[in-house]
Amino acid sequence: MKTGLVSISFRSLEPVEIADMVSKAGLDAIEWGGDIHVPHGDIKKAQEAKSICDDRGITCPSYGSYYKIGEYKEPEKVFKDVLDCAEILGSKIIRVWAGVIPSLESNDSHFRRIADELKRLCNWASLRDIGVALEFHANTLTDTADGTKKLLEYVNEGNLTTYWQPPVDRSPEDNLNDIEKLNGKISNIHVFTWKSRERLELMKGYQDWVRYLGKIGDNADRHCLLEFVMNDSPGIFLKDAVTLKTLVGLF
């Protein structure tokens, strides 16, 4: 396991400021967001972000594209822009959203439409030796472990994985059960501590994260990426980075 930051944790900061923070914190990587720091198809910004990271010894293992499956009239054109940026960044995983409808509100037609487009994304990405990863997120088809597993198995592509993060107000025991269900298909992890919707310092959830990372512990190559920093504070980020490095160092 390696460490990093999701760039959208600090939307108001410029890429060089974010990279300087990550370098100071001693983290390994940045997942650049496709909604603000490296927009789809913005080759110049992708090149700048890559150069900034290279200068500081930071990798860009994944691209947080915020590509929302089923929401584009020309998905191949939009995803080509996503792939172009990921390729420049050197990212081997592109994070996407499985639509914008909760799994409980989805019907068979919607599921198949999202799944069929997702399969095409995986095929397009595979031509560039890039993987696709689903965000484990509310208001999508992957808002539960069962829904995520169903979509992964239906699409059944070798370069398709899922991220994992602890959903709001779900117990540690339920989270551990979810991890078990997704065993073998989890790539990167979004790491944070919340109490309901209140952001806390990562250390407040330290014992839970020891259990989560221990459960995931399959020795796969993945990044644990900090997100949702309390008060959007660079100072707290530096404290969270120390906690994250301690956690990852256990495994």
Short mmCIF file of C-alpha atoms in Angstrom, two decimals:
data_model
loop_
_atom_site.label_atom_id
_atom_site.label_comp_id
_atom_site.label_asym_id
_atom_site.label_seq_id
_atom_site.Cartn_x
_atom_site.Cartn_y
_atom_site.Cartn_z
CA MET A 1 0.00 0.00 0.00
CA LYS A 2 1.12 3.51 -0.81
CA THR A 3 -0.14 6.90 0.32
CA GLY A 4 -1.59 9.95 -1.40
CA LEU A 5 -4.14 12.73 -1.60
CA VAL A 6 -7.24 13.32 -3.69
CA SER A 7 -6.64 16.77 -5.17
CA ILE A 8 -10.27 17.86 -4.86
CA SER A 9 -9.77 17.86 -1.09
CA PHE A 10 -8.33 21.32 -1.74
CA ARG A 11 -10.37 22.63 -4.66
CA SER A 12 -9.38 26.26 -4.03
CA LEU A 13 -5.64 25.59 -4.25
CA GLU A 14 -3.50 25.56 -7.38
CA PRO A 15 -1.81 22.28 -8.40
CA VAL A 16 1.64 23.53 -7.38
CA GLU A 17 0.35 24.37 -3.89
CA ILE A 18 -1.20 20.92 -3.54
CA ALA A 19 1.96 19.21 -4.76
CA ASP A 20 4.08 21.21 -2.32
CA MET A 21 1.81 20.10 0.54
CA VAL A 22 1.98 16.45 -0.52
CA SER A 23 5.75 16.67 -0.82
CA LYS A 24 6.05 18.27 2.62
CA ALA A 25 3.81 15.56 4.07
CA GLY A 26 5.96 12.81 2.57
CA LEU A 27 3.09 11.15 0.70
CA ASP A 28 3.62 9.19 -2.49
CA ALA A 29 0.91 10.33 -4.85
CA ILE A 30 -1.83 12.70 -6.00
CA GLU A 31 -5.07 11.67 -7.67
CA TRP A 32 -5.88 14.71 -9.80
CA GLY A 33 -9.54 15.63 -10.17
CA GLY A 34 -11.02 15.93 -13.64
CA ASP A 35 -13.59 18.48 -12.53
CA ILE A 36 -11.20 21.29 -11.63
CA HIS A 37 -7.44 20.70 -11.50
CA VAL A 38 -7.07 18.62 -14.69
CA PRO A 39 -10.31 18.98 -16.72
CA HIS A 40 -11.12 16.40 -19.40
CA GLY A 41 -9.10 17.03 -22.53
CA ASP A 42 -7.05 19.90 -21.07
CA ILE A 43 -3.70 18.64 -22.27
CA LYS A 44 -1.81 21.67 -21.03
CA LYS A 45 -3.05 21.33 -17.46
CA ALA A 46 -2.37 17.59 -17.50
CA GLN A 47 1.19 18.22 -18.66
CA GLU A 48 1.68 20.91 -16.02
CA ALA A 49 0.35 18.66 -13.24
CA LYS A 50 2.60 15.80 -14.36
CA SER A 51 5.65 18.07 -14.51
CA ILE A 52 4.92 19.53 -11.06
CA CYS A 53 4.67 16.02 -9.62
CA ASP A 54 7.76 14.73 -11.42
CA ASP A 55 9.80 17.60 -10.01
CA ARG A 56 8.80 16.53 -6.49
CA GLY A 57 9.00 12.77 -6.89
CA ILE A 58 5.22 12.39 -6.67
CA THR A 59 3.33 9.87 -8.79
CA CYS A 60 -0.12 10.19 -10.39
CA PRO A 61 -1.39 6.60 -10.20
CA SER A 62 -5.05 7.43 -10.77
CA TYR A 63 -7.19 10.08 -12.42
CA GLY A 64 -10.37 11.10 -10.60
CA SER A 65 -12.28 11.83 -13.77
CA TYR A 66 -15.77 12.35 -12.36
CA TYR A 67 -16.96 10.83 -15.63
CA LYS A 68 -20.61 9.98 -14.98
CA ILE A 69 -21.72 6.98 -16.99
CA GLY A 70 -24.94 7.47 -18.92
CA GLU A 71 -24.80 11.28 -18.81
CA TYR A 72 -23.11 12.08 -22.15
CA LYS A 73 -24.48 12.20 -25.67
CA GLU A 74 -21.10 11.25 -27.10
CA PRO A 75 -19.46 9.02 -24.47
CA GLU A 76 -16.64 7.86 -26.74
CA LYS A 77 -15.58 11.45 -27.45
CA VAL A 78 -15.78 12.50 -23.80
CA PHE A 79 -13.96 9.41 -22.58
CA LYS A 80 -11.22 9.91 -25.17
CA ASP A 81 -10.52 13.26 -23.50
CA VAL A 82 -10.43 11.47 -20.14
CA LEU A 83 -8.04 8.85 -21.49
CA ASP A 84 -5.77 11.49 -23.01
CA CYS A 85 -5.36 13.20 -19.62
CA ALA A 86 -4.86 9.92 -17.77
CA GLU A 87 -2.19 8.88 -20.24
CA ILE A 88 -0.28 12.15 -19.87
CA LEU A 89 -0.46 11.92 -16.08
CA GLY A 90 0.84 8.37 -16.23
CA SER A 91 -2.27 7.13 -14.44
CA LYS A 92 -3.08 3.45 -14.67
CA ILE A 93 -6.59 3.80 -13.22
CA ILE A 94 -9.47 6.12 -14.13
CA ARG A 95 -12.14 6.60 -11.47
CA VAL A 96 -15.73 6.91 -12.78
CA TRP A 97 -19.25 7.17 -11.39
CA ALA A 98 -21.81 4.44 -12.10
CA GLY A 99 -24.53 6.88 -13.15
CA VAL A 100 -26.37 9.30 -10.91
CA ILE A 101 -29.31 7.18 -9.70
CA PRO A 102 -29.25 5.20 -6.42
CA SER A 103 -29.25 1.44 -6.84
CA LEU A 104 -32.63 1.08 -5.08
CA GLU A 105 -34.23 3.47 -7.58
CA SER A 106 -32.68 1.83 -10.64
CA ASN A 107 -34.64 -0.50 -12.91
CA ASP A 108 -33.30 -3.26 -15.17
CA SER A 109 -33.18 -0.98 -18.20
CA HIS A 110 -31.10 1.64 -16.40
CA PHE A 111 -28.76 -1.00 -14.99
CA ARG A 112 -28.11 -2.50 -18.41
CA ARG A 113 -27.57 0.92 -19.97
CA ILE A 114 -24.95 1.83 -17.36
CA ALA A 115 -23.35 -1.62 -17.51
CA ASP A 116 -23.13 -1.65 -21.30
CA GLU A 117 -21.48 1.77 -21.41
CA LEU A 118 -19.13 0.78 -18.60
CA LYS A 119 -18.07 -2.27 -20.60
CA ARG A 120 -17.25 -0.01 -23.55
CA LEU A 121 -15.21 2.28 -21.28
CA CYS A 122 -13.22 -0.72 -20.07
CA ASN A 123 -12.54 -1.82 -23.64
CA TRP A 124 -11.44 1.66 -24.73
CA ALA A 125 -9.21 1.98 -21.68
CA SER A 126 -7.65 -1.43 -22.17
CA LEU A 127 -6.32 -0.33 -25.55
CA ARG A 128 -4.08 2.08 -23.63
CA ASP A 129 -3.29 -0.36 -20.83
CA ILE A 130 -5.39 1.63 -18.36
CA GLY A 131 -7.92 0.33 -15.85
CA VAL A 132 -11.34 1.65 -14.90
CA ALA A 133 -12.47 1.85 -11.26
CA LEU A 134 -15.93 2.51 -9.90
CA GLU A 135 -16.40 5.01 -7.12
CA PHE A 136 -18.14 3.48 -4.10
CA HIS A 137 -20.51 6.39 -3.67
CA ALA A 138 -24.05 7.35 -2.73
CA ASN A 139 -26.62 8.00 -5.47
CA THR A 140 -25.00 5.65 -7.96
CA LEU A 141 -25.37 1.96 -8.84
CA THR A 142 -22.35 1.37 -6.59
CA ASP A 143 -23.77 2.83 -3.39
CA THR A 144 -23.72 -0.60 -1.70
CA ALA A 145 -21.36 -3.55 -1.76
CA ASP A 146 -24.08 -5.76 -3.21
CA GLY A 147 -24.82 -3.28 -6.00
CA THR A 148 -21.13 -2.87 -6.74
CA LYS A 149 -20.55 -6.61 -6.86
CA LYS A 150 -23.52 -7.08 -9.18
CA LEU A 151 -22.18 -4.49 -11.64
CA LEU A 152 -18.62 -5.82 -11.51
CA GLU A 153 -19.79 -9.36 -12.21
CA TYR A 154 -22.17 -8.31 -14.99
CA VAL A 155 -19.54 -6.28 -16.85
CA ASN A 156 -16.84 -8.87 -16.11
CA GLU A 157 -13.82 -7.04 -17.53
CA GLY A 158 -10.33 -7.76 -16.27
CA ASN A 159 -9.36 -4.09 -16.02
CA LEU A 160 -12.43 -3.15 -13.95
CA THR A 161 -12.15 -2.67 -10.18
CA THR A 162 -13.81 -0.59 -7.50
CA TYR A 163 -12.64 1.96 -4.98
CA TRP A 164 -13.82 1.64 -1.40
CA GLN A 165 -14.59 4.23 1.26
CA PRO A 166 -16.66 4.07 4.46
CA PRO A 167 -20.22 5.28 3.77
CA VAL A 168 -21.75 7.87 6.08
CA ASP A 169 -23.29 6.44 9.27
CA ARG A 170 -22.43 2.82 8.48
CA SER A 171 -21.02 0.78 11.35
CA PRO A 172 -17.47 -0.61 11.32
CA GLU A 173 -18.91 -4.14 11.31
CA ASP A 174 -21.03 -3.39 8.25
CA ASN A 175 -18.02 -1.82 6.54
CA LEU A 176 -15.98 -4.93 7.21
CA ASN A 177 -18.75 -7.07 5.71
CA ASP A 178 -18.76 -4.84 2.63
CA ILE A 179 -15.01 -5.23 2.23
CA GLU A 180 -15.42 -9.00 2.45
CA LYS A 181 -18.03 -8.94 -0.33
CA LEU A 182 -15.75 -6.90 -2.57
CA ASN A 183 -12.64 -8.90 -1.73
CA GLY A 184 -10.25 -9.11 -4.66
CA LYS A 185 -11.83 -6.25 -6.63
CA ILE A 186 -10.84 -3.24 -4.50
CA SER A 187 -8.16 -1.05 -6.02
CA ASN A 188 -7.62 2.34 -4.37
CA ILE A 189 -9.14 3.54 -1.11
CA HIS A 190 -10.43 6.98 -0.10
CA VAL A 191 -9.40 7.51 3.50
CA PHE A 192 -11.12 9.86 5.96
CA THR A 193 -12.96 9.90 9.28
CA TRP A 194 -16.50 11.24 9.57
CA LYS A 195 -19.05 11.22 12.37
CA SER A 196 -22.33 11.48 10.50
CA ARG A 197 -21.44 14.37 8.16
CA GLU A 198 -18.96 16.01 10.48
CA ARG A 199 -15.39 15.75 9.28
CA LEU A 200 -12.88 14.69 11.93
CA GLU A 201 -9.14 14.24 12.08
CA LEU A 202 -8.16 10.86 10.65
CA MET A 203 -6.74 9.78 14.01
CA LYS A 204 -10.28 9.74 15.44
CA GLY A 205 -10.96 6.69 13.30
CA TYR A 206 -7.55 5.08 13.67
CA GLN A 207 -8.70 1.77 15.17
CA ASP A 208 -11.43 1.36 12.57
CA TRP A 209 -8.92 1.95 9.78
CA VAL A 210 -6.56 -0.63 11.25
CA ARG A 211 -9.39 -3.13 10.92
CA TYR A 212 -10.37 -2.01 7.40
CA LEU A 213 -6.86 -2.12 5.98
CA GLY A 214 -6.21 -5.42 7.71
CA LYS A 215 -9.34 -6.86 6.11
CA ILE A 216 -8.34 -5.60 2.67
CA GLY A 217 -4.75 -6.80 3.20
CA ASP A 218 -4.27 -8.86 0.04
CA ASN A 219 -0.89 -7.30 -0.85
CA ALA A 220 -2.27 -5.80 -4.05
CA ASP A 221 -0.69 -2.63 -5.45
CA ARG A 222 -3.00 0.15 -4.30
CA HIS A 223 -3.03 3.69 -2.93
CA CYS A 224 -4.73 4.94 0.21
CA LEU A 225 -5.77 8.49 -0.67
CA LEU A 226 -6.71 11.13 1.90
CA GLU A 227 -9.99 12.95 1.24
CA PHE A 228 -12.41 15.24 3.13
CA VAL A 229 -9.84 16.93 5.36
CA MET A 230 -11.35 18.57 8.44
CA ASN A 231 -12.09 22.27 7.84
CA ASP A 232 -10.19 22.01 4.53
CA SER A 233 -7.16 22.77 6.68
CA PRO A 234 -3.61 22.25 5.33
CA GLY A 235 -2.41 21.96 8.92
CA ILE A 236 -4.82 19.14 9.70
CA PHE A 237 -3.91 17.51 6.38
CA LEU A 238 -0.30 17.31 7.55
CA LYS A 239 -1.45 15.64 10.78
CA ASP A 240 -3.68 13.24 8.82
CA ALA A 241 -0.72 12.41 6.56
CA VAL A 242 1.29 11.29 9.59
CA THR A 243 -1.62 9.07 10.67
CA LEU A 244 -2.01 7.64 7.19
CA LYS A 245 1.67 6.78 6.89
CA THR A 246 1.49 5.07 10.29
CA LEU A 247 -1.55 3.05 9.22
CA VAL A 248 -0.08 1.97 5.90
CA GLY A 249 3.18 1.10 7.63
CA LEU A 250 1.36 -1.58 9.63
CA PHE A 251 0.71 -3.66 6.52
#
